Short mmCIF file of C-alpha atoms in Angstrom, two decimals:
data_model
loop_
_atom_site.label_atom_id
_atom_site.label_comp_id
_atom_site.label_asym_id
_atom_site.label_seq_id
_atom_site.Cartn_x
_atom_site.Cartn_y
_atom_site.Cartn_z
CA MET A 1 -16.43 10.48 -8.52
CA VAL A 2 -15.66 7.95 -11.23
CA PHE A 3 -12.27 7.71 -12.95
CA PRO A 4 -13.32 8.36 -16.56
CA THR A 5 -14.91 11.76 -15.94
CA LEU A 6 -13.74 15.33 -16.38
CA GLN A 7 -14.46 15.82 -12.70
CA PHE A 8 -11.90 13.18 -11.77
CA ILE A 9 -9.36 14.54 -14.26
CA LEU A 10 -9.57 17.97 -12.61
CA PHE A 11 -9.31 16.41 -9.16
CA PHE A 12 -6.36 14.23 -10.12
CA ALA A 13 -4.50 17.05 -11.88
CA LEU A 14 -4.72 19.09 -8.68
CA VAL A 15 -3.56 16.18 -6.50
CA LEU A 16 -0.69 15.43 -8.90
CA VAL A 17 0.59 19.01 -8.73
CA LEU A 18 0.24 19.26 -4.94
CA ASN A 19 1.84 15.83 -4.47
CA GLY A 20 4.84 17.04 -6.46
CA LEU A 21 5.09 20.18 -4.34
CA VAL A 22 5.09 18.34 -0.99
CA TRP A 23 7.05 15.32 -2.22
CA SER A 24 10.00 15.73 0.12
CA ARG A 25 7.83 16.47 3.20
CA GLY A 26 6.55 13.11 4.42
CA THR A 27 3.95 14.39 6.87
CA TRP A 28 2.49 16.88 4.41
CA ARG A 29 2.46 14.27 1.64
CA LYS A 30 0.51 11.83 3.79
CA ALA A 31 -1.89 14.57 4.94
CA LEU A 32 -2.47 15.63 1.34
CA LEU A 33 -3.19 12.10 0.15
CA ILE A 34 -5.54 11.41 3.06
CA ALA A 35 -7.39 14.68 2.43
CA ALA A 36 -7.59 13.88 -1.30
CA SER A 37 -8.83 10.36 -0.57
CA TYR A 38 -11.53 11.56 1.80
CA THR A 39 -12.60 14.21 -0.73
CA PHE A 40 -12.74 11.51 -3.41
CA TYR A 41 -14.92 9.34 -1.17
CA ALA A 42 -17.10 12.27 -0.06
CA ALA A 43 -18.04 12.82 -3.71
CA TRP A 44 -20.23 9.69 -3.39
CA ASP A 45 -21.70 10.22 0.02
CA VAL A 46 -20.23 12.43 2.68
CA ARG A 47 -22.04 10.46 5.41
CA PHE A 48 -19.79 7.44 4.96
CA LEU A 49 -16.57 9.32 5.69
CA ALA A 50 -17.17 8.55 9.36
CA LEU A 51 -17.55 4.86 8.52
CA MET A 52 -14.24 4.78 6.66
CA ALA A 53 -12.51 6.71 9.44
CA GLY A 54 -14.01 4.34 12.01
CA VAL A 55 -12.81 1.28 10.08
CA SER A 56 -9.32 2.82 9.86
CA ALA A 57 -9.31 3.59 13.59
CA VAL A 58 -10.34 0.04 14.48
CA ALA A 59 -7.59 -1.35 12.23
CA TRP A 60 -5.01 1.00 13.72
CA ILE A 61 -5.93 0.08 17.31
CA GLY A 62 -6.31 -3.61 16.41
CA GLY A 63 -2.79 -3.60 15.01
CA LEU A 64 -1.30 -2.02 18.12
CA VAL A 65 -3.03 -3.87 20.93
CA PRO A 66 -0.82 -6.66 22.28
CA SER A 67 -3.53 -9.07 23.38
CA ARG A 68 -4.78 -11.72 20.99
CA ALA A 69 -8.34 -11.33 22.29
CA ALA A 70 -8.38 -7.61 21.51
CA ARG A 71 -7.12 -8.24 17.98
CA ILE A 72 -9.75 -10.89 17.43
CA ALA A 73 -12.34 -8.43 18.73
CA SER A 74 -11.19 -5.76 16.27
CA VAL A 75 -11.38 -8.22 13.33
CA ALA A 76 -14.83 -9.30 14.52
CA ALA A 77 -15.91 -5.65 14.71
CA LEU A 78 -14.73 -5.08 11.13
CA ILE A 79 -16.48 -8.19 9.81
CA ALA A 80 -19.64 -7.25 11.74
CA THR A 81 -19.56 -3.80 10.15
CA LEU A 82 -19.29 -5.36 6.70
CA ALA A 83 -22.10 -7.78 7.51
CA LEU A 84 -24.35 -4.98 8.75
CA PHE A 85 -23.88 -2.67 5.79
CA LYS A 86 -23.70 -5.28 3.09
CA TYR A 87 -25.87 -8.17 4.16
CA PHE A 88 -28.50 -6.84 6.55
CA ASN A 89 -31.01 -6.05 3.79
CA PHE A 90 -30.44 -9.43 2.15
CA PHE A 91 -30.94 -11.46 5.32
CA ALA A 92 -33.89 -9.34 6.42
CA LEU A 93 -35.59 -9.83 3.06
CA SER A 94 -34.79 -13.55 3.05
CA LEU A 95 -36.22 -13.92 6.54
CA GLN A 96 -39.33 -12.01 5.49
CA GLN A 97 -39.77 -14.30 2.46
CA LEU A 98 -39.25 -17.35 4.66
CA LEU A 99 -41.87 -16.15 7.13
CA ASN A 100 -44.28 -15.34 4.31
CA ALA A 101 -43.95 -18.90 3.06
CA THR A 102 -44.97 -20.27 6.44
CA MET A 103 -47.88 -19.84 8.78
CA PHE A 104 -45.91 -17.11 10.59
CA ALA A 105 -46.39 -14.62 7.74
CA ARG A 106 -46.41 -11.05 8.92
CA ASP A 107 -45.34 -7.74 7.46
CA MET A 108 -42.24 -6.74 9.40
CA GLN A 109 -40.90 -3.21 9.22
CA TRP A 110 -37.20 -3.44 8.39
CA ILE A 111 -34.89 -0.52 8.15
CA SER A 112 -33.10 -0.31 4.80
CA ILE A 113 -29.35 0.18 4.97
CA ILE A 114 -27.52 1.94 2.15
CA LEU A 115 -24.48 0.07 0.83
CA PRO A 116 -21.43 2.35 1.05
CA VAL A 117 -19.39 2.20 -2.14
CA GLY A 118 -16.19 0.14 -1.86
CA VAL A 119 -16.94 -1.04 1.68
CA SER A 120 -15.95 -4.65 0.92
CA PHE A 121 -12.60 -3.53 -0.41
CA TYR A 122 -11.47 -1.25 2.38
CA ILE A 123 -12.77 -3.48 5.16
CA PHE A 124 -10.84 -6.41 3.66
CA GLN A 125 -7.71 -4.23 3.69
CA ALA A 126 -8.37 -3.33 7.33
CA VAL A 127 -8.86 -6.99 8.28
CA SER A 128 -5.66 -8.05 6.53
CA TYR A 129 -3.76 -5.25 8.31
CA VAL A 130 -4.79 -6.49 11.77
CA ILE A 131 -4.17 -10.16 10.92
CA ASP A 132 -0.78 -9.41 9.35
CA ALA A 133 0.20 -7.46 12.46
CA HIS A 134 -0.93 -10.38 14.61
CA ARG A 135 1.02 -12.87 12.47
CA GLY A 136 4.12 -10.70 12.58
CA HIS A 137 4.15 -10.12 8.82
CA ILE A 138 4.18 -6.35 9.36
CA THR A 139 5.20 -4.02 12.13
CA PRO A 140 2.03 -2.22 13.23
CA ARG A 141 2.24 1.52 12.75
CA ARG A 142 2.09 3.82 15.75
CA ASN A 143 1.35 6.78 13.51
CA PRO A 144 -2.40 6.61 12.69
CA THR A 145 -1.96 8.59 9.46
CA ASP A 146 -0.07 5.64 7.95
CA VAL A 147 -3.01 3.30 8.56
CA PHE A 148 -5.60 5.90 7.53
CA LEU A 149 -3.75 6.44 4.26
CA TYR A 150 -3.34 2.70 3.68
CA ILE A 151 -7.09 2.13 4.09
CA SER A 152 -8.29 5.18 2.15
CA PHE A 153 -5.71 5.73 -0.64
CA PHE A 154 -8.06 6.85 -3.42
CA PRO A 155 -6.72 5.01 -6.48
CA GLN A 156 -7.69 1.65 -4.93
CA LEU A 157 -10.37 2.78 -2.50
CA VAL A 158 -13.63 1.85 -4.17
CA ALA A 159 -12.80 -1.17 -6.33
CA GLY A 160 -9.35 -2.39 -5.44
CA PRO A 161 -6.87 -3.83 -6.04
CA ILE A 162 -6.95 -5.01 -2.40
CA VAL A 163 -3.47 -3.87 -1.47
CA ARG A 164 -1.54 -5.61 1.32
CA ALA A 165 -0.04 -3.53 4.11
CA ALA A 166 3.34 -5.28 3.74
CA HIS A 167 3.47 -4.05 0.16
CA PHE A 168 2.07 -0.56 0.66
CA LEU A 169 3.33 0.71 4.02
CA PRO A 170 7.03 0.80 3.05
CA GLN A 171 6.01 2.92 0.04
CA ILE A 172 4.30 5.45 2.30
CA ASP A 173 7.67 6.10 3.92
CA ALA A 174 9.57 6.29 0.66
CA PRO A 175 7.49 6.62 -2.52
CA VAL A 176 9.56 6.37 -5.66
CA VAL A 177 9.71 9.40 -7.97
CA PRO A 178 8.17 8.13 -11.22
CA ASP A 179 10.94 7.72 -13.78
CA ALA A 180 10.53 7.48 -17.55
CA ALA A 181 9.68 3.78 -17.36
CA ALA A 182 7.08 4.29 -14.61
CA ARG A 183 5.46 7.20 -16.48
CA ALA A 184 5.38 5.12 -19.66
CA LEU A 185 3.78 2.17 -17.85
CA ALA A 186 1.26 4.50 -16.19
CA ALA A 187 0.32 6.02 -19.55
CA VAL A 188 -0.14 2.61 -21.20
CA LEU A 189 -2.22 1.28 -18.30
CA ILE A 190 -4.43 4.37 -18.05
CA LEU A 191 -5.12 4.43 -21.79
CA MET A 192 -5.69 0.69 -21.96
CA GLY A 193 -7.99 0.88 -18.95
CA LEU A 194 -9.99 3.75 -20.45
CA PHE A 195 -10.30 1.90 -23.75
CA LYS A 196 -11.48 -1.28 -22.05
CA LYS A 197 -13.99 0.56 -19.89
CA MET A 198 -15.23 3.45 -22.01
CA VAL A 199 -15.25 1.78 -25.39
CA VAL A 200 -15.51 -2.00 -25.02
CA ALA A 201 -17.38 -2.54 -21.73
CA ASN A 202 -19.77 0.41 -21.90
CA TYR A 203 -20.85 -0.13 -25.52
CA LEU A 204 -21.24 -3.88 -25.05
CA SER A 205 -23.41 -3.21 -22.05
CA VAL A 206 -25.71 -0.85 -23.93
CA LEU A 207 -25.78 -2.59 -27.30
CA LEU A 208 -26.11 -6.20 -26.24
CA VAL A 209 -25.86 -7.31 -22.62
CA ASP A 210 -28.39 -5.07 -20.88
CA PRO A 211 -31.16 -5.49 -23.50
CA ALA A 212 -30.69 -9.28 -23.58
CA PHE A 213 -30.67 -9.70 -19.80
CA ALA A 214 -33.64 -7.36 -19.49
CA LEU A 215 -35.75 -9.92 -21.36
CA PRO A 216 -33.93 -13.28 -21.09
CA GLU A 217 -37.00 -15.36 -21.90
CA GLY A 218 -37.26 -13.58 -25.26
CA GLN A 219 -33.79 -14.64 -26.45
CA ASN A 220 -32.82 -17.53 -28.69
CA THR A 221 -29.70 -19.70 -28.64
CA ILE A 222 -27.59 -17.30 -30.68
CA THR A 223 -28.53 -14.09 -28.88
CA ALA A 224 -28.35 -15.75 -25.44
CA ILE A 225 -24.84 -17.08 -26.15
CA ALA A 226 -23.79 -13.74 -27.67
CA ALA A 227 -25.09 -11.88 -24.59
CA THR A 228 -23.30 -14.28 -22.26
CA LEU A 229 -20.06 -13.91 -24.22
CA GLY A 230 -20.67 -10.17 -24.28
CA TYR A 231 -21.00 -10.11 -20.51
CA ALA A 232 -17.84 -12.19 -20.09
CA VAL A 233 -15.98 -9.57 -22.12
CA GLN A 234 -17.80 -6.66 -20.47
CA ILE A 235 -17.02 -7.65 -16.89
CA TYR A 236 -13.40 -8.44 -17.77
CA CYS A 237 -12.90 -5.11 -19.56
CA ASP A 238 -14.84 -3.18 -16.93
CA PHE A 239 -13.03 -4.52 -13.90
CA SER A 240 -9.56 -5.02 -15.34
CA GLY A 241 -9.94 -1.58 -16.94
CA TYR A 242 -10.59 -0.07 -13.53
CA SER A 243 -7.59 -1.91 -12.08
CA ASP A 244 -5.37 -0.72 -14.94
CA ILE A 245 -6.38 2.90 -14.36
CA ALA A 246 -5.96 2.55 -10.59
CA ILE A 247 -2.47 1.09 -10.98
CA GLY A 248 -1.57 3.78 -13.53
CA ILE A 249 -2.65 6.78 -11.45
CA ALA A 250 -1.00 5.34 -8.33
CA LEU A 251 2.22 5.01 -10.34
CA LEU A 252 2.07 8.69 -11.29
CA LEU A 253 1.79 9.51 -7.59
CA GLY A 254 4.82 7.34 -6.80
CA TYR A 255 3.14 4.14 -5.56
CA ARG A 256 3.22 0.69 -7.07
CA PHE A 257 0.35 -1.79 -6.89
CA GLN A 258 0.63 -5.39 -7.92
CA ARG A 259 -1.23 -6.49 -11.01
CA ASN A 260 -4.83 -7.56 -10.48
CA PHE A 261 -5.54 -9.37 -13.77
CA ASN A 262 -3.36 -11.54 -15.91
CA GLN A 263 -5.30 -12.44 -19.05
CA PRO A 264 -7.75 -14.67 -17.13
CA TYR A 265 -9.48 -16.24 -20.14
CA ARG A 266 -6.19 -17.87 -21.13
CA ALA A 267 -6.53 -20.20 -18.14
CA ALA A 268 -6.42 -23.92 -18.90
CA SER A 269 -7.87 -24.82 -15.50
CA LEU A 270 -10.26 -23.21 -13.03
CA ARG A 271 -7.47 -23.07 -10.49
CA GLU A 272 -5.40 -21.11 -13.01
CA PHE A 273 -8.39 -18.88 -13.76
CA TRP A 274 -8.49 -17.82 -10.11
CA GLN A 275 -4.74 -17.17 -10.19
CA ARG A 276 -5.36 -14.75 -13.08
CA TRP A 277 -8.73 -13.15 -12.20
CA HIS A 278 -8.99 -10.45 -9.49
CA ILE A 279 -5.66 -11.68 -8.14
CA SER A 280 -5.71 -9.44 -5.07
CA LEU A 281 -9.05 -10.93 -3.92
CA SER A 282 -8.08 -14.52 -4.78
CA THR A 283 -4.87 -14.29 -2.78
CA TRP A 284 -6.68 -12.52 0.09
CA ILE A 285 -9.24 -15.35 0.26
CA ARG A 286 -6.47 -17.95 0.04
CA ASP A 287 -4.40 -16.39 2.84
CA TYR A 288 -7.10 -15.29 5.27
CA LEU A 289 -9.87 -17.81 4.65
CA TYR A 290 -8.93 -20.94 2.69
CA ILE A 291 -5.65 -21.80 4.42
CA PRO A 292 -6.91 -21.00 7.96
CA LEU A 293 -9.94 -23.23 7.26
CA GLY A 294 -7.64 -26.15 6.45
CA GLY A 295 -6.70 -25.53 2.82
CA ASN A 296 -5.40 -28.58 1.02
CA SER A 297 -4.87 -30.60 4.19
CA GLY A 298 -7.12 -33.31 5.59
CA SER A 299 -9.37 -35.83 3.90
CA VAL A 300 -10.86 -35.34 0.44
CA LEU A 301 -14.21 -34.69 2.10
CA ARG A 302 -12.74 -31.98 4.30
CA GLN A 303 -10.90 -30.39 1.37
CA THR A 304 -14.14 -30.40 -0.63
CA CYS A 305 -16.06 -28.76 2.20
CA THR A 306 -13.31 -26.15 2.64
CA ALA A 307 -13.24 -25.29 -1.07
CA LEU A 308 -17.04 -25.11 -1.30
CA LEU A 309 -17.32 -22.94 1.80
CA THR A 310 -14.50 -20.65 0.71
CA MET A 311 -15.83 -20.12 -2.79
CA THR A 312 -19.42 -19.69 -1.57
CA LEU A 313 -18.21 -16.98 0.80
CA ALA A 314 -16.21 -15.46 -2.07
CA GLY A 315 -19.47 -15.40 -4.03
CA LEU A 316 -21.24 -13.73 -1.14
CA TRP A 317 -18.45 -11.14 -0.96
CA HIS A 318 -19.44 -10.04 -4.47
CA GLY A 319 -22.99 -9.32 -3.49
CA ALA A 320 -25.77 -10.09 -1.09
CA GLY A 321 -27.94 -12.33 -3.23
CA TRP A 322 -28.70 -15.97 -3.91
CA ASN A 323 -27.29 -15.66 -7.43
CA PHE A 324 -23.86 -14.69 -6.04
CA LEU A 325 -24.01 -17.55 -3.54
CA LEU A 326 -24.83 -19.95 -6.37
CA TRP A 327 -22.04 -18.53 -8.51
CA GLY A 328 -19.47 -18.98 -5.75
CA PHE A 329 -20.72 -22.45 -4.82
CA LEU A 330 -20.56 -23.67 -8.43
CA HIS A 331 -17.04 -22.30 -8.82
CA GLY A 332 -16.10 -24.23 -5.67
CA ALA A 333 -17.74 -27.37 -7.03
CA GLY A 334 -15.91 -26.89 -10.33
CA LEU A 335 -12.58 -26.53 -8.55
CA MET A 336 -13.17 -29.75 -6.62
CA ALA A 337 -14.31 -31.64 -9.72
CA GLU A 338 -11.22 -30.43 -11.50
CA ARG A 339 -8.98 -31.60 -8.66
CA VAL A 340 -10.49 -35.09 -8.82
CA LEU A 341 -10.60 -35.40 -12.61
CA ARG A 342 -7.37 -33.70 -13.62
CA PRO A 343 -4.98 -36.52 -12.69
CA ARG A 344 -7.20 -38.99 -14.59
CA ILE A 345 -7.99 -37.01 -17.74
CA ARG A 346 -5.29 -35.24 -19.74
CA LEU A 347 -6.67 -32.75 -22.23
CA PRO A 348 -4.79 -30.77 -24.86
CA GLN A 349 -4.16 -27.18 -23.71
CA ALA A 350 -6.52 -25.63 -26.30
CA ILE A 351 -9.42 -27.90 -25.36
CA ALA A 352 -8.86 -27.38 -21.63
CA THR A 353 -8.79 -23.59 -22.15
CA ALA A 354 -11.99 -23.71 -24.20
CA LEU A 355 -13.71 -25.85 -21.55
CA VAL A 356 -12.67 -23.53 -18.73
CA PHE A 357 -13.78 -20.48 -20.72
CA GLY A 358 -17.13 -22.11 -21.42
CA PHE A 359 -17.64 -23.01 -17.77
CA VAL A 360 -16.68 -19.53 -16.59
CA CYS A 361 -19.01 -17.93 -19.17
CA LEU A 362 -21.87 -20.21 -18.14
CA LEU A 363 -21.43 -19.15 -14.53
CA TRP A 364 -21.45 -15.48 -15.49
CA ILE A 365 -25.18 -15.97 -16.18
CA PRO A 366 -26.23 -16.26 -12.51
CA PHE A 367 -23.66 -13.57 -11.68
CA ARG A 368 -25.26 -11.11 -14.12
CA ALA A 369 -28.89 -12.14 -13.69
CA ALA A 370 -30.96 -10.18 -11.19
CA ASP A 371 -32.37 -13.29 -9.52
CA PRO A 372 -32.61 -17.10 -9.87
CA ALA A 373 -35.68 -16.82 -12.11
CA GLU A 374 -33.76 -14.66 -14.59
CA THR A 375 -30.87 -17.13 -14.45
CA VAL A 376 -33.18 -20.01 -15.34
CA ALA A 377 -34.76 -17.94 -18.14
CA MET A 378 -31.38 -17.13 -19.69
CA LEU A 379 -30.17 -20.74 -19.39
CA GLY A 380 -33.42 -21.80 -21.05
CA ALA A 381 -32.81 -19.31 -23.86
CA VAL A 382 -29.38 -20.86 -24.50
CA VAL A 383 -31.09 -24.11 -25.54
CA SER A 384 -34.05 -22.47 -27.24
CA PRO A 385 -33.66 -22.21 -31.05
CA THR A 386 -36.26 -19.45 -31.31
CA GLY A 387 -37.06 -16.48 -29.13
CA PHE A 388 -40.02 -14.14 -29.31
CA ALA A 389 -37.97 -10.97 -28.89
CA PRO A 390 -34.27 -11.58 -29.54
CA VAL A 391 -31.98 -8.55 -29.41
CA ASP A 392 -30.48 -7.21 -32.62
CA LEU A 393 -26.96 -8.51 -32.97
CA SER A 394 -25.12 -5.50 -34.36
CA VAL A 395 -21.78 -5.83 -36.10
CA THR A 396 -20.38 -3.32 -33.59
CA ALA A 397 -21.30 -5.58 -30.65
CA LEU A 398 -19.70 -8.62 -32.29
CA VAL A 399 -16.56 -6.66 -33.14
CA LEU A 400 -16.36 -5.42 -29.54
CA ILE A 401 -16.60 -9.00 -28.25
CA ALA A 402 -13.78 -9.95 -30.62
CA ILE A 403 -11.69 -6.96 -29.47
CA GLY A 404 -12.30 -7.80 -25.80
CA ILE A 405 -11.20 -11.39 -26.32
CA ALA A 406 -8.21 -10.23 -28.37
CA VAL A 407 -7.16 -7.91 -25.51
CA ASN A 408 -7.15 -10.96 -23.26
CA TRP A 409 -4.95 -12.80 -25.75
CA LEU A 410 -2.41 -10.08 -26.47
CA PRO A 411 1.10 -11.51 -26.51
CA MET A 412 2.65 -11.44 -23.05
CA ARG A 413 5.46 -9.20 -24.29
CA TRP A 414 3.18 -6.41 -25.58
CA LEU A 415 3.11 -4.48 -22.29
CA PRO A 416 6.88 -4.38 -21.66
CA ALA A 417 7.48 -3.68 -25.36
CA THR A 418 5.01 -0.77 -25.43
CA GLN A 419 6.31 0.54 -22.13
CA SER A 420 9.86 0.37 -23.37
CA ALA A 421 9.00 2.28 -26.56
CA LEU A 422 7.17 5.01 -24.61
CA ALA A 423 9.93 5.23 -22.00
CA ARG A 424 12.36 6.37 -24.68
CA LEU A 425 10.25 9.49 -25.34
CA PRO A 426 10.97 12.74 -23.50
CA ALA A 427 8.62 13.50 -20.59
CA PRO A 428 6.56 16.19 -22.43
CA ALA A 429 5.97 13.81 -25.33
CA GLN A 430 4.80 11.10 -22.92
CA ALA A 431 2.39 13.56 -21.32
CA GLY A 432 1.14 14.80 -24.69
CA LEU A 433 0.49 11.24 -25.81
CA LEU A 434 -1.38 10.45 -22.60
CA ALA A 435 -3.52 13.60 -22.84
CA SER A 436 -4.31 12.95 -26.53
CA GLY A 437 -5.24 9.36 -25.74
CA ILE A 438 -7.53 10.43 -22.90
CA TRP A 439 -9.19 12.95 -25.22
CA LEU A 440 -9.67 10.28 -27.90
CA MET A 441 -11.23 7.85 -25.42
CA PHE A 442 -13.63 10.50 -24.17
CA ALA A 443 -14.59 11.29 -27.75
CA ALA A 444 -15.19 7.64 -28.56
CA ALA A 445 -17.22 7.02 -25.41
CA GLN A 446 -20.97 7.21 -25.23
CA ASP A 447 -22.70 10.06 -23.44
CA GLY A 448 -22.76 9.70 -19.67
CA VAL A 449 -20.57 7.32 -17.72
CA ALA A 450 -21.78 3.94 -16.58
CA PRO A 451 -20.40 3.13 -13.13
CA PHE A 452 -17.91 0.31 -12.85
CA ILE A 453 -19.57 -3.06 -12.17
CA TYR A 454 -17.40 -3.79 -9.13
CA PHE A 455 -18.43 -0.55 -7.38
CA GLN A 456 -21.54 -2.37 -6.18
CA PHE A 457 -19.41 -4.92 -4.33
CA MET B 1 12.70 21.55 -13.84
CA THR B 2 12.76 17.80 -13.33
CA GLU B 3 11.49 15.38 -15.96
CA ASN B 4 8.57 14.53 -13.73
CA ALA B 5 7.61 18.18 -13.30
CA LYS B 6 7.78 18.62 -17.09
CA PHE B 7 5.52 15.60 -17.48
CA THR B 8 2.95 16.99 -15.02
CA ALA B 9 3.06 20.50 -16.50
CA THR B 10 2.65 19.23 -20.07
CA LEU B 11 -0.14 16.86 -19.09
CA ILE B 12 -2.12 19.64 -17.44
CA ALA B 13 -1.45 22.08 -20.27
CA ALA B 14 -2.53 19.49 -22.85
CA LEU B 15 -5.70 18.65 -20.94
CA PHE B 16 -6.44 22.36 -20.59
CA ALA B 17 -5.98 22.79 -24.36
CA ALA B 18 -8.29 19.82 -24.87
CA TRP B 19 -10.92 21.53 -22.74
CA LEU B 20 -10.51 24.76 -24.73
CA LEU B 21 -11.24 22.79 -27.90
CA SER B 22 -14.29 21.09 -26.53
CA GLY B 23 -17.84 22.15 -25.82
CA ASP B 24 -17.70 20.73 -22.30
CA ARG B 25 -18.49 23.27 -19.63
CA PHE B 26 -16.77 23.49 -16.27
CA LEU B 27 -19.95 24.96 -14.88
CA ASP B 28 -21.85 21.69 -15.36
CA LEU B 29 -19.14 19.89 -13.41
CA VAL B 30 -19.24 22.43 -10.62
CA PHE B 31 -22.95 21.89 -10.14
CA GLU B 32 -22.38 18.11 -9.95
CA MET B 33 -19.80 18.48 -7.20
CA VAL B 34 -20.33 18.01 -3.48
CA ASP B 35 -21.79 21.07 -1.78
CA LEU B 36 -18.78 23.05 -0.59
CA GLY B 37 -20.81 25.49 1.47
CA ARG B 38 -19.41 29.03 1.35
CA LEU B 39 -16.69 27.94 -1.07
CA ASP B 40 -19.34 27.15 -3.68
CA ASP B 41 -19.86 30.79 -4.61
CA ILE B 42 -16.14 31.32 -5.20
CA VAL B 43 -15.83 28.13 -7.28
CA ILE B 44 -18.91 28.98 -9.35
CA GLU B 45 -17.66 32.51 -9.92
CA GLY B 46 -14.27 31.17 -11.05
CA ALA B 47 -15.94 28.68 -13.38
CA VAL B 48 -18.12 31.43 -14.92
CA ILE B 49 -15.03 33.59 -15.57
CA LEU B 50 -13.26 30.64 -17.23
CA GLU B 51 -16.29 29.80 -19.36
CA ASP B 52 -16.63 33.42 -20.47
CA ALA B 53 -12.95 33.59 -21.36
CA LYS B 54 -13.25 30.39 -23.35
CA ALA B 55 -16.35 31.62 -25.17
CA ASN B 56 -14.61 34.92 -26.04
CA LEU B 57 -11.78 33.00 -27.71
CA GLY B 58 -14.31 31.58 -30.17
CA LEU B 59 -12.41 28.34 -30.65
CA PRO B 60 -14.04 25.51 -32.63
CA ASP B 61 -15.52 22.51 -30.82
CA ILE B 62 -13.11 19.99 -32.33
CA PHE B 63 -14.03 17.47 -29.65
CA ALA B 64 -17.64 17.30 -30.86
CA ALA B 65 -16.48 16.88 -34.46
CA LEU B 66 -14.09 14.08 -33.49
CA ARG B 67 -16.82 12.50 -31.40
CA GLY B 68 -19.18 12.57 -34.38
CA VAL B 69 -16.62 10.89 -36.64
CA LEU B 70 -15.71 8.21 -34.08
CA HIS B 71 -19.35 7.42 -33.32
CA TRP B 72 -20.05 7.17 -37.04
CA VAL B 73 -17.09 4.79 -37.48
CA LEU B 74 -18.20 2.74 -34.47
CA GLY B 75 -21.76 2.64 -35.75
CA VAL B 76 -23.22 3.86 -32.47
#
């Protein structure tokens, strides 16, 4: 079940009504939201409900057990589960290719494991729950429904934001009735998210990005750059759009998530980019991987190794493929280069922002490409003045790129200002505006709904 | 009625009105849903009744018209 569908609207309308009816009954409210979340997940594949329940059970037990060894074992079990479901196929294929390249070539019969949607997100939440309990940042819950709801809460289940237990668990006990300001913010975020996803990201994908990346060797400099820019806008609008909708629908149910994107292409350094892009993942990696590995301490060599390892693993989190490894590694290398060069070279803000944007866009090529060969072909097209089959650059695609970049550069005050204006309206007018906006977005959208890019992670 | 209840009621009523003025069919959605076993028959029957009621109203498909205009403006 994907957010921008009539199916989800029907589902959410029902949950919203029932949530209002059981608002004052804590146990019923939790049971309702767990049931709704499991129904939401079952719409993809009912077989993986057991996996999600198992992950939740391991996190719940891991949080409660007093011994350090048992907690480490539960984290290891969670990471092993992620590795099995997400990386088994990749490592099996890589091993097969390695064997084929040697004298030990043989056709091995591997089982193929289906990737459960959102598995990286909810396992990361489960891991952070156990570690936070171990560190004393949260009080582990005795009631399993609290942990099951935390892991499975449907607005953030399949593509984040990766919510921290310390932020979410207190809200389970006492969700806040959405007031006029919360409803206004929810409406703005939902409509903005739908616009970014259904109009900007989906059309850019169909009109420009997919055709260009389907035949990268046929592109020329202009179409290759346009496709790369198009993808930079598409992935931003796709993923931040999802986050906006997730935050908005959670708000309507009485729960607040922290923001996941903060106009990332404004960043004047790579470090700043990662403080603005997929914030919930960046902070997760910082707190549970980078700092425990040594962080900014130790020699320059050690810091470099830590940054490279962390970012390479962050790349691998996005997908089981060499292109994602390369993408993460190069971001790590960029961060280290920036750390060394920044004290020596002072650039004007505009030039630094342009350089960072260019670097990030360049690295979107391996991220988007299906394999290293496609990456090389697209990079070759960037420096090739002619192509034998360049895509048609439609005005619509160029306008959508401009709109996507403009969205990233909206004045910082636009959101509070819009929220404030909407908050002054009576509740029925707010609802009418939201419903009309949803209708308009559905009308503007293309037929069929492309899944969100981050679902595959 | 609280402000929040008014918001929810209006939102659902407005979305229902939007469905009435569109050519989208509940029935198609029902067939896309997870198999609900014995409940399926009841859900399908309910959807058929709703679709029939909507068809009997004879309301125009404003959604399709709006969609046509927007797609023309967008050049897609």
